[in-house]
Short mmCIF file of C-alpha atoms in Angstrom, two decimals:
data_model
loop_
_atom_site.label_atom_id
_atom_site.label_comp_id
_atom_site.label_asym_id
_atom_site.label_seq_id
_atom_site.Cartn_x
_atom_site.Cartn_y
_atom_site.Cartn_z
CA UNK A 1 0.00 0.00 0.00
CA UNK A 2 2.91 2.35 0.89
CA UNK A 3 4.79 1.68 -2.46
CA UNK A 4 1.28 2.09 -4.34
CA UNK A 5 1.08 5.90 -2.68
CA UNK A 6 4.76 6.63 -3.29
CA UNK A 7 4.64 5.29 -7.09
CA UNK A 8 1.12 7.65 -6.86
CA UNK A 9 2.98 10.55 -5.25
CA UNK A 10 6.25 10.34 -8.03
CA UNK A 11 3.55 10.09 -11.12
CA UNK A 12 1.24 12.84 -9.23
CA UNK A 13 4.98 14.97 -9.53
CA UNK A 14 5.70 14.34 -12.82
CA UNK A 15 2.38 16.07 -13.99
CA UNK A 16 2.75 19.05 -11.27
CA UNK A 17 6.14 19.80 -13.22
CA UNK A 18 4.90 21.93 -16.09
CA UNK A 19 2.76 23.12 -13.75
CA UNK A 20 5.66 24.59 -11.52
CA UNK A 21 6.66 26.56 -14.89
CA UNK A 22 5.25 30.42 -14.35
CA UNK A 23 4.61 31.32 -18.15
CA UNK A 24 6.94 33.64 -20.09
CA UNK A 25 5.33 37.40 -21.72
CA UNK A 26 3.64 36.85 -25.10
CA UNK A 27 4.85 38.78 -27.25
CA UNK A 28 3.50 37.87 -30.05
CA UNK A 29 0.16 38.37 -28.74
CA UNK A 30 1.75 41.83 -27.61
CA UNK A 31 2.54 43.04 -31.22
CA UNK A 32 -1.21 42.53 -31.80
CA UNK A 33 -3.01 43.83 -29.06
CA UNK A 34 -5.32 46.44 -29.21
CA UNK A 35 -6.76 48.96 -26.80
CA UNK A 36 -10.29 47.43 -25.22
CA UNK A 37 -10.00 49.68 -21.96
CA UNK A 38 -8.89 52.56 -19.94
CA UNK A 39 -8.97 51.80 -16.00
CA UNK A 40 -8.09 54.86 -13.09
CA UNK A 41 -6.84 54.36 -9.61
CA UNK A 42 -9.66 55.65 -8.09
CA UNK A 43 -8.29 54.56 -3.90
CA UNK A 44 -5.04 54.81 -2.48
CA UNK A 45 -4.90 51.11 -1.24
CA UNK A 46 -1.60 49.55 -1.77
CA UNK A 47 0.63 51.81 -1.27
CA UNK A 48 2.65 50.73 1.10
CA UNK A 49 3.75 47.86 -1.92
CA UNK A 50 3.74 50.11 -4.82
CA UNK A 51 5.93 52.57 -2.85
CA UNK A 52 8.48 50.15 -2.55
CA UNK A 53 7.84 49.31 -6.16
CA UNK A 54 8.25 52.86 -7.45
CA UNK A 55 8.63 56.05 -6.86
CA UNK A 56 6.88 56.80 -10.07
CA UNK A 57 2.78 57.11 -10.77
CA UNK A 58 3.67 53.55 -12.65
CA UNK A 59 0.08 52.43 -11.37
CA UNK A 60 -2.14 55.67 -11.45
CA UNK A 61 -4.49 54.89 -15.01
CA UNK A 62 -3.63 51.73 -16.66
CA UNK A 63 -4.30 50.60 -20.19
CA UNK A 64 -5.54 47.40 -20.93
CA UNK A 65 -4.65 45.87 -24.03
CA UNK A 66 -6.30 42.38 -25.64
CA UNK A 67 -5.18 39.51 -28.17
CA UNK A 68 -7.35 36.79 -28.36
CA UNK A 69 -7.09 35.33 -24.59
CA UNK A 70 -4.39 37.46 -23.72
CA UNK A 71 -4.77 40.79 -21.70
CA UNK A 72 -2.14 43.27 -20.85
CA UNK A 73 -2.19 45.67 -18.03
CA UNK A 74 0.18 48.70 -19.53
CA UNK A 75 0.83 51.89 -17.10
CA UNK A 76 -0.46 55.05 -18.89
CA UNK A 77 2.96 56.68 -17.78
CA UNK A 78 4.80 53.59 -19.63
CA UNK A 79 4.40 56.09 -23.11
CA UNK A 80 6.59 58.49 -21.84
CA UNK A 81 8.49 56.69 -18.89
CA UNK A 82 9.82 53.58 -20.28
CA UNK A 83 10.67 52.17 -16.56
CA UNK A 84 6.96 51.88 -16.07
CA UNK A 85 6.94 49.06 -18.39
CA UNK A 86 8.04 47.00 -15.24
CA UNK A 87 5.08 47.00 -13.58
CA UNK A 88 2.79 46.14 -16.59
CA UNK A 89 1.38 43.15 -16.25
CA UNK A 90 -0.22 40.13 -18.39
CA UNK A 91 -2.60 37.39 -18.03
CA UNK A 92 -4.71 34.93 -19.97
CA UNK A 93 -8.69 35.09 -20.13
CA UNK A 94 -10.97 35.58 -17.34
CA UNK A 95 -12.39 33.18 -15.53
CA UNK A 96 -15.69 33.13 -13.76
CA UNK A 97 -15.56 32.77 -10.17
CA UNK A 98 -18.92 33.10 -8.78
CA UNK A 99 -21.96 34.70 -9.83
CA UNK A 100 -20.96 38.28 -11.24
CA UNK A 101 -17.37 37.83 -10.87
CA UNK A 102 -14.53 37.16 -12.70
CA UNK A 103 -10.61 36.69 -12.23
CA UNK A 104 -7.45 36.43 -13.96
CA UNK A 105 -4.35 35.82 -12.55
CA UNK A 106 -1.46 38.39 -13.29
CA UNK A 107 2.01 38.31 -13.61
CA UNK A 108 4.41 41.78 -14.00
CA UNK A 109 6.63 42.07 -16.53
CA UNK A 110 9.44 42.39 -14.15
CA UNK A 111 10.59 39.43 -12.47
CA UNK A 112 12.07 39.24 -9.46
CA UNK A 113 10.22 41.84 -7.08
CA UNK A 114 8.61 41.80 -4.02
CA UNK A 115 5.36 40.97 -5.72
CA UNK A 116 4.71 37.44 -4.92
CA UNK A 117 1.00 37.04 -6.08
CA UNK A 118 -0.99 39.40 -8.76
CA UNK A 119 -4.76 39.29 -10.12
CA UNK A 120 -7.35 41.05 -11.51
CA UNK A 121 -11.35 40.51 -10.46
CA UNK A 122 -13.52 42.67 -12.32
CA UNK A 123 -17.26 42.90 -11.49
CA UNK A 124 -20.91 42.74 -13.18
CA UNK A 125 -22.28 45.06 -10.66
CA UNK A 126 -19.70 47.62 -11.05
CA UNK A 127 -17.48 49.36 -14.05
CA UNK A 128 -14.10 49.03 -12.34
CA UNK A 129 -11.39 46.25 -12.23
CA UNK A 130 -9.55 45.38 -8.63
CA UNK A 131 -5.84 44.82 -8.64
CA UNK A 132 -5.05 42.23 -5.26
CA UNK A 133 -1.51 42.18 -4.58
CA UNK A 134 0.49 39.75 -2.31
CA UNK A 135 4.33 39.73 -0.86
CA UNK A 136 5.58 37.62 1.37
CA UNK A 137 4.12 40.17 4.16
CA UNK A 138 1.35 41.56 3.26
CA UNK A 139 -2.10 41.59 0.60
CA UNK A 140 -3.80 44.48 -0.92
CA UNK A 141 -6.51 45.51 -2.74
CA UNK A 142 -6.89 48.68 -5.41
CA UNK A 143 -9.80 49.62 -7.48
CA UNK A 144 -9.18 50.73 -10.63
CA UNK A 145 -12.63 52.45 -12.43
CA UNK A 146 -13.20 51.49 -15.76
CA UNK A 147 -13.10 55.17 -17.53
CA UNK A 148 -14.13 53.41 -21.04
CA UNK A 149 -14.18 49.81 -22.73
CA UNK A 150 -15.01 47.15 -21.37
CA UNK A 151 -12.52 44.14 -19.21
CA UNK A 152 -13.47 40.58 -18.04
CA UNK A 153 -17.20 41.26 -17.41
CA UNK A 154 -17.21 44.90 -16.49
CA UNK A 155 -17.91 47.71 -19.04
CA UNK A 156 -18.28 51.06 -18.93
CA UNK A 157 -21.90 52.25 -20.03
CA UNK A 158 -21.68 53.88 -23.10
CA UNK A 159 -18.18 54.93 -23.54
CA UNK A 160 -15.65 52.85 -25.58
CA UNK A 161 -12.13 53.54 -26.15
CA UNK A 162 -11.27 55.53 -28.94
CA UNK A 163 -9.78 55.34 -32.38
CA UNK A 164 -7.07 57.78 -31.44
CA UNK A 165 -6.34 55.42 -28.28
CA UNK A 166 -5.86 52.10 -30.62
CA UNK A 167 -3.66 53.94 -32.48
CA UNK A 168 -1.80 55.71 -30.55
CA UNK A 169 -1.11 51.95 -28.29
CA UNK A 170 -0.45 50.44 -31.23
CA UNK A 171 2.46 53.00 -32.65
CA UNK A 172 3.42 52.67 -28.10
CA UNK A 173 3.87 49.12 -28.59
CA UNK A 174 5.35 49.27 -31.78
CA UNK A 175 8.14 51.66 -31.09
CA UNK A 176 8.79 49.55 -27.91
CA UNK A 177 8.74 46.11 -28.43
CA UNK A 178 12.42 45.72 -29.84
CA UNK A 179 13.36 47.33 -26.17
CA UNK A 180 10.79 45.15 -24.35
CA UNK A 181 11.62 41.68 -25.79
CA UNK A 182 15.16 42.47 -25.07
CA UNK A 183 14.24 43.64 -21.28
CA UNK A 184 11.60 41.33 -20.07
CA UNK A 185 13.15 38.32 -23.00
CA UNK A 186 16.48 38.40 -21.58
CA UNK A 187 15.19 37.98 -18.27
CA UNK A 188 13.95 34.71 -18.74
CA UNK A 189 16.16 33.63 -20.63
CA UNK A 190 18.78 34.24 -17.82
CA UNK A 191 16.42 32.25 -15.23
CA UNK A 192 15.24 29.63 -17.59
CA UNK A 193 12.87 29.63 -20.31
CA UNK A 194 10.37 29.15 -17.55
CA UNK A 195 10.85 30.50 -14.05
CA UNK A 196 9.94 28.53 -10.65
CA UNK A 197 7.40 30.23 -8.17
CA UNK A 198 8.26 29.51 -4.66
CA UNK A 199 4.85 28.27 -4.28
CA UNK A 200 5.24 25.79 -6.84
CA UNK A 201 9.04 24.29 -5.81
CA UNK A 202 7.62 23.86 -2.12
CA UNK A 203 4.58 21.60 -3.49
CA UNK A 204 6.87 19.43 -5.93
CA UNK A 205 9.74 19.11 -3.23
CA UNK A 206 6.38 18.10 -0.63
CA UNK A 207 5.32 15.50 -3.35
CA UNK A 208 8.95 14.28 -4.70
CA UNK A 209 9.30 13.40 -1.15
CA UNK A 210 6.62 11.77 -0.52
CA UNK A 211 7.35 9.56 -3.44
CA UNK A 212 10.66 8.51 -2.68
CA UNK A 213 9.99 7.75 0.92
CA UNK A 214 7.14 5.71 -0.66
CA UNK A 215 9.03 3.90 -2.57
CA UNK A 216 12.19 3.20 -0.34
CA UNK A 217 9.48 1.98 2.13
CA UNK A 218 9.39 -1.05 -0.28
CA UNK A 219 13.43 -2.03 0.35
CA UNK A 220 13.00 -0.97 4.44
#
């Protein structure tokens, strides 16, 4: 019985393993994003983390960009202050968590802060997107108001985002993306094409040992 859960435990690890893989930035989907909202910090939750992030207004208004599955979280500031970049942020599609709301889980295009945990909920009842962020400390929440388009299920009434916005993102994108691939590219690159969340390594290490005291049980 003991060798069964151990053989059970090394086969249950061997699936977790892509799992453990955080994913890298699409790019691709990048290059052909478009503009499908505007959001505005409308609190001033979080700052005790975004102050240690930056001393810039990297997360004031926030443009959300869309390719298929794949949204993009883009500080307005990023146009002229490339450093904001950082603390963009991508996901895949929203997922429905309960009635009226909706989550995706974010990662920033800067590895290695103090970030530990990022996601956007976004409501039916309200035209506004929350930002929850996690360190190893402390959790947050900021609302961001939805000041046109339309992001997982919320929408602004009546207001969509504007030719001159899709354009002017797309030439934003365009005249950045050679600098951003070889930022945010290079970074995983130099950790692996694939990075390890902490969260992740503790669960494989919990189940690789598991499995191997299950199976040396058998020889005991």
């Amino acid at each position: 019985m003991i060798a069964k859960a151990g053989s059970a435990s090394l086969f249950f690890a061997f699936l977790l393993f892509p799992a453990c893989l955080t994913s890298s930035i699409p790019f691709d989907a990048l290059k052909q994003a478009t503009v499908t909202a505007i959001l505005e910090r409308s609190d001033g939750d979080c700052n005790e983390i975004i102050s240690q992030l930056t001393s810039e207004k990297c997360f004031d208004d926030t443009v959300v960009l869309t390719s298929g599955d794949d949204h993009f979280f883009i500080p307005l500031m990023a146009r002229n202050t490339p450093d904001c970049f950082d603390f963009a942020a991508y996901s895949g599609a929203f997922s429905s968590m309960s009635a009226g709301f909706e989550e995706a889980q974010a990662q920033l295009f800067k590895a290695g802060t103090i970030v530990t945990d990022a996601k956007y909920v976004t409501y039916t009842v309200a035209p506004e997107a929350e930002l929850f962020l996690e360190t190893d400390d402390i959790g947050c929440s900021t609302i961001n108001a939805l000041k046109a388009g339309n992001v997982g299920n919320a929408k602004y009434p009546g207001v969509d985002v504007s030719p001159e916005d899709v354009e002017e993102w797309k030439k934003v994108i365009a005249d950045n993306i050679d600098m951003l691939e070889e930022k945010y590219g290079s970074q995983e690159s130099a950790n692996g094409e694939g990075v390890f969340s902490f969260k992740s390594i503790v669960l494989l290490i919990l189940v690789l040992v598991g499995a191997i005291f299950g199976v040396m049980s058998v020889f005991l």
